[in-house]
mmCIF file of C-alpha atoms and ligand atoms in Angstrom:
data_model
loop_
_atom_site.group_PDB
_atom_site.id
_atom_site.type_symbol
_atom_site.label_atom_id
_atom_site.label_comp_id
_atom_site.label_asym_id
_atom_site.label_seq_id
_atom_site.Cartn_x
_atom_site.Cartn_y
_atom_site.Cartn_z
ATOM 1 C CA UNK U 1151 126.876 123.504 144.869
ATOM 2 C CA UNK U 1152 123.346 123.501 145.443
ATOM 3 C CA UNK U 1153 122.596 123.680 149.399
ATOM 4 C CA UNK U 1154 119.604 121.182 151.003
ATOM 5 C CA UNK U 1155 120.099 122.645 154.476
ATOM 6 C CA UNK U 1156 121.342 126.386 155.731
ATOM 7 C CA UNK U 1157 124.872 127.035 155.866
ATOM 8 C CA UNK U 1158 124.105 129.682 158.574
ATOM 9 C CA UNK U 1159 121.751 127.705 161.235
ATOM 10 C CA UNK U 1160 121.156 123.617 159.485
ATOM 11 C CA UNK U 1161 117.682 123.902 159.096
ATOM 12 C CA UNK U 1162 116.121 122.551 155.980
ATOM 13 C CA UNK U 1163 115.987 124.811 153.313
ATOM 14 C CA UNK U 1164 112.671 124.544 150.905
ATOM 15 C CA UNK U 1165 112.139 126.267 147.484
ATOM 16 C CA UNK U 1166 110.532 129.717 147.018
ATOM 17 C CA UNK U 1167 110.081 131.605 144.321
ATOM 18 C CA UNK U 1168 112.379 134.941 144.305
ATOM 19 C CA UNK U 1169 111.615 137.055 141.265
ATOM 20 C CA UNK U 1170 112.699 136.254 138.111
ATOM 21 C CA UNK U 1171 115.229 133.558 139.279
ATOM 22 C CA UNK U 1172 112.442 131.228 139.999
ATOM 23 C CA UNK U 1173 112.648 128.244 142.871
ATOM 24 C CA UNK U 1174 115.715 129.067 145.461
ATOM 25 C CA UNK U 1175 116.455 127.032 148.380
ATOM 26 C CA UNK U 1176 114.956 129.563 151.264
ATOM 27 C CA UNK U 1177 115.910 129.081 154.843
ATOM 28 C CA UNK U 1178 112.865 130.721 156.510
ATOM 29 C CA UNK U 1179 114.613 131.224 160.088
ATOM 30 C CA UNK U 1180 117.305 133.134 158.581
ATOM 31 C CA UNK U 1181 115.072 134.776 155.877
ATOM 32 C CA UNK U 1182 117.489 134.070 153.185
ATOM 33 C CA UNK U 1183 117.712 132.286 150.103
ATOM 34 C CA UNK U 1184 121.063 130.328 149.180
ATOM 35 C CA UNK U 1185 121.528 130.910 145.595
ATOM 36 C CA UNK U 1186 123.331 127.371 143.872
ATOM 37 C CA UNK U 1187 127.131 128.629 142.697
ATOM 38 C CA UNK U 1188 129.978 127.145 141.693
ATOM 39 C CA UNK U 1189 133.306 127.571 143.636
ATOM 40 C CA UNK U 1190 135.568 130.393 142.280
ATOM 41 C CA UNK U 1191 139.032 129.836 141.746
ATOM 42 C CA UNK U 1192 141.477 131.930 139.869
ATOM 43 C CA UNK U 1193 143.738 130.513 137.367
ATOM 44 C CA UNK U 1194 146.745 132.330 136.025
ATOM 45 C CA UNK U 1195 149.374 132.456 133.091
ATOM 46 C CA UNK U 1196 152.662 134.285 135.270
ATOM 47 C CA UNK U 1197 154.492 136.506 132.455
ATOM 48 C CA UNK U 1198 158.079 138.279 133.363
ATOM 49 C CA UNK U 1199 159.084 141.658 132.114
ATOM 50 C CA UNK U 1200 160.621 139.776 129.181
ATOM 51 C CA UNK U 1201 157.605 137.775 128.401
ATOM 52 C CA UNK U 1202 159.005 134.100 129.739
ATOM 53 C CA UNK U 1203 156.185 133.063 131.351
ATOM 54 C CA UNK U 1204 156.596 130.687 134.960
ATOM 55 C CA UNK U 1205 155.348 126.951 135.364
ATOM 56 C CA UNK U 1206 155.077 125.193 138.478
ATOM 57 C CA UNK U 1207 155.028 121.364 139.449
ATOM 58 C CA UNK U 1208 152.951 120.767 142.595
ATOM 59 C CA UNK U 1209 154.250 117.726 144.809
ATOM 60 C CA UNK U 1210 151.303 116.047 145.313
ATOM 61 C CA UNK U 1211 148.675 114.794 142.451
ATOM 62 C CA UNK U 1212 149.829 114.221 139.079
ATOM 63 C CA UNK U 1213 153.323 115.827 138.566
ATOM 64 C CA UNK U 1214 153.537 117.718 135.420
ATOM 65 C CA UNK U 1215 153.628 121.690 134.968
ATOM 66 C CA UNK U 1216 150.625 123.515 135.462
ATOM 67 C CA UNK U 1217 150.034 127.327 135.945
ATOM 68 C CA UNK U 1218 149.622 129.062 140.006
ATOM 69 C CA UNK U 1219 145.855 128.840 140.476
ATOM 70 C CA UNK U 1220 143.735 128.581 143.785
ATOM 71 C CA UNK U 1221 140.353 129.067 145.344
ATOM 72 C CA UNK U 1222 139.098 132.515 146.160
ATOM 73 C CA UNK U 1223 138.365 133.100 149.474
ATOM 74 C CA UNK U 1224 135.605 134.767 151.152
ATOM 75 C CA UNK U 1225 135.561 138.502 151.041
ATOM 76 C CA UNK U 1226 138.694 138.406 148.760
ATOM 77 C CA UNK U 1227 138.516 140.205 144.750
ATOM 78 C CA UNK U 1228 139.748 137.691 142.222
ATOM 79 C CA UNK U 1229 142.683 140.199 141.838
ATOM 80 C CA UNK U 1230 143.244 139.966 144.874
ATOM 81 C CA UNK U 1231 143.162 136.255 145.050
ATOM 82 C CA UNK U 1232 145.756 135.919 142.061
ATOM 83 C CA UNK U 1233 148.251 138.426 143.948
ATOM 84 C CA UNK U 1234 147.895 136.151 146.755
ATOM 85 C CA UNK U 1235 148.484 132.845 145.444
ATOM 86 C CA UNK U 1236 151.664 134.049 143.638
ATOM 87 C CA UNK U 1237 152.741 135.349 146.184
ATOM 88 C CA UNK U 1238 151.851 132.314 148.798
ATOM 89 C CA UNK U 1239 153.631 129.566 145.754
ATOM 90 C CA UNK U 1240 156.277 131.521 143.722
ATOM 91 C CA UNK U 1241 156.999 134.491 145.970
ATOM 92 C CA UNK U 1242 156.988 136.503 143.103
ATOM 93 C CA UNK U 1243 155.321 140.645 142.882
ATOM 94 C CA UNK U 1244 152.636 140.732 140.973
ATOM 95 C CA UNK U 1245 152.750 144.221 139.190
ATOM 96 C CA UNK U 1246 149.302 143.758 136.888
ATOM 97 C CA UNK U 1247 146.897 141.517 135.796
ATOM 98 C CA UNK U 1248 144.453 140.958 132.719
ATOM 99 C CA UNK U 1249 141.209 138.506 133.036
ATOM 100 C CA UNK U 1250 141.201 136.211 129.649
ATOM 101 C CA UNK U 1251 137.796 134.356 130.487
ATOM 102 C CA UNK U 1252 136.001 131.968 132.282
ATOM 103 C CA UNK U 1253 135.514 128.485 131.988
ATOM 104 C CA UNK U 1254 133.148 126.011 134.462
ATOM 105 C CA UNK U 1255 135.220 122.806 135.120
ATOM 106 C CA UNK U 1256 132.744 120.190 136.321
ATOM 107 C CA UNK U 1257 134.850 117.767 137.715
ATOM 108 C CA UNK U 1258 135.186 119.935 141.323
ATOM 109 C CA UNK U 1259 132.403 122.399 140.632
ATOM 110 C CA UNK U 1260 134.835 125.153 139.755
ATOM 111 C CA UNK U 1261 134.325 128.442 137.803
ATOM 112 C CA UNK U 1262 137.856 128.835 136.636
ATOM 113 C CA UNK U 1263 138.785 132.966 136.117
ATOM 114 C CA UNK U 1264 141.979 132.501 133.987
ATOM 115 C CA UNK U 1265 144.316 136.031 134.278
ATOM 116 C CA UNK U 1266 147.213 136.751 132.587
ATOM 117 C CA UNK U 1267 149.698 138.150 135.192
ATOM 118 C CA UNK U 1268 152.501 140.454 134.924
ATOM 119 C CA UNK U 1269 154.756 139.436 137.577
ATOM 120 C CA UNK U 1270 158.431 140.786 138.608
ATOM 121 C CA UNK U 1271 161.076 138.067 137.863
ATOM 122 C CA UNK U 1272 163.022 137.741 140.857
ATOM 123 C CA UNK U 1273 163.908 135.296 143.306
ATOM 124 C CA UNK U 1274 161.182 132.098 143.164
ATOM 125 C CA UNK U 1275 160.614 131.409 146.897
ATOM 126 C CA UNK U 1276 158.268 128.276 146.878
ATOM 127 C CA UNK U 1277 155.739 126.742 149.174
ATOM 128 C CA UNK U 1278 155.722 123.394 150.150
ATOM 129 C CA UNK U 1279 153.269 122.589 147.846
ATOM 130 C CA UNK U 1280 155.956 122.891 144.844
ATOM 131 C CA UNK U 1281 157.720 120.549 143.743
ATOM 132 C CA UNK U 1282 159.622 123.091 141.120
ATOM 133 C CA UNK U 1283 158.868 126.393 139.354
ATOM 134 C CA UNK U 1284 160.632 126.699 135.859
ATOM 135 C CA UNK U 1285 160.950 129.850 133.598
ATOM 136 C CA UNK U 1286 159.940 129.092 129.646
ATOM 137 C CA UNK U 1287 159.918 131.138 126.376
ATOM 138 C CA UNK U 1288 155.931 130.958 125.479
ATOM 139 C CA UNK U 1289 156.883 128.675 122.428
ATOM 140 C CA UNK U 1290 158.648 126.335 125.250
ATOM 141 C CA UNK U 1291 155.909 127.088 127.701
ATOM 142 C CA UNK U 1292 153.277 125.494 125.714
ATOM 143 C CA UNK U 1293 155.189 122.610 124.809
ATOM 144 C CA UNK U 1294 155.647 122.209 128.366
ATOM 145 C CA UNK U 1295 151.999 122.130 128.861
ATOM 146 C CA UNK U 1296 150.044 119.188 128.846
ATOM 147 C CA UNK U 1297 147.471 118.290 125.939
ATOM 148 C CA UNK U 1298 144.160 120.065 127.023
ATOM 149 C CA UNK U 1299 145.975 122.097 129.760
ATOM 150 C CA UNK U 1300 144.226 125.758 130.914
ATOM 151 C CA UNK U 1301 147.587 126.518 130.364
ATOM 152 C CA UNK U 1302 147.784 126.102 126.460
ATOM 153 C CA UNK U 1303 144.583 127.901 125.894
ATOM 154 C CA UNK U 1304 145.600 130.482 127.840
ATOM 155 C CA UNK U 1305 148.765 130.884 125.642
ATOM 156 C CA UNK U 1306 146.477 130.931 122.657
ATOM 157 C CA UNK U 1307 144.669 133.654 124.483
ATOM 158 C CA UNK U 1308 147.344 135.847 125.068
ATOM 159 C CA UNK U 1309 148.690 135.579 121.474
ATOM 160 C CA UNK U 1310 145.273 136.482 120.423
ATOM 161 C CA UNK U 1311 145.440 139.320 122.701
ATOM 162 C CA UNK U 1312 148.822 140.389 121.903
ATOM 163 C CA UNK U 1313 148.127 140.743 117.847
ATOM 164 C CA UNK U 1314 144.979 142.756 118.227
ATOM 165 C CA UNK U 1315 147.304 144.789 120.801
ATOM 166 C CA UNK U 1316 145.270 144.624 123.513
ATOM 167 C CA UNK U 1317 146.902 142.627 125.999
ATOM 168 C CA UNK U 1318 147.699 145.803 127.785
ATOM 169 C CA UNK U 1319 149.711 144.516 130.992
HETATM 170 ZN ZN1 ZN E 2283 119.218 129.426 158.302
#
């Protein structure tokens, strides 16, 4: 999102030079420049104690499993965005989480933060948003997943993680 005009007051913004970032939109009633940024959303792969790990099918969109993710809101930590979310869709405890990486998904100007999330498996209280929340062995999970899913590299992630040992949630 680059802004033309001030999210603050509407006036035009114009460019001015701030330090080494070059040319930023300015709004020179507010005195502030309105650096471009992509929307932040947290993505994440929902592990039980005994390392099933929790898809979800959202009833609207294309319905096929995907893993809990949603924007972060203003003033909020991506942790505490993730502990939110999971508890909002799955109304499961979160208990710790791990960020994998990043990844910018231009289609809706998102900067994806993928976790892996320790959560408590206990009774899956979903939002009306889900259509269905499944438990799956990872082996199952990923064959669960759709071809090119977050999900699936995710998975790979974790593995990754989990042979070096450093997983550590
Ligand atoms: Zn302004």
């Amino acid at each position: 999102m680059t802004f033309e005009y001030c999210p603050k007051c509407g006036e035009k913004l114009f460019p001015k030079q701030i330090g080494d970032e070059g040319d930023v939109p300015f709004c020179e009633k507010c005195s502030r420049p309105f650096f471009p940024f992509s929307y932040p959303c947290v993505i994440c792969l929902c592990i039980a104690e005994n390392d099933e790990i929790l898809l979800i099918k959202q009833s609207y969109g294309i319905i096929r499993y995907v893993c809990v993710a949603g924007y972060i809101k203003s003033g909020e930590s991506a942790e505490e965005c993730a502990k939110r979310e999971i508890a909002e869709e799955t109304g499961l405890e979160l208990l710790g989480t791990r960020f994998l990486y990043s990844k910018y998904y231009e289609k809706h100007d998102n900067l994806m933060l993928a976790f892996a999330v320790r959560v408590r498996k206990g009774e899956l209280k979903l939002s009306g948003e889900l259509s269905e929340a499944a438990w799956f062995t990872p082996d199952e999970a990923y064959e669960a997943l759709f071809d090119g899913a977050y999900g699936r590299d995710m998975i790979n992630e974790i593995r990754r993680l989990e042979k070096e040992g450093l997983l550590g949630i």
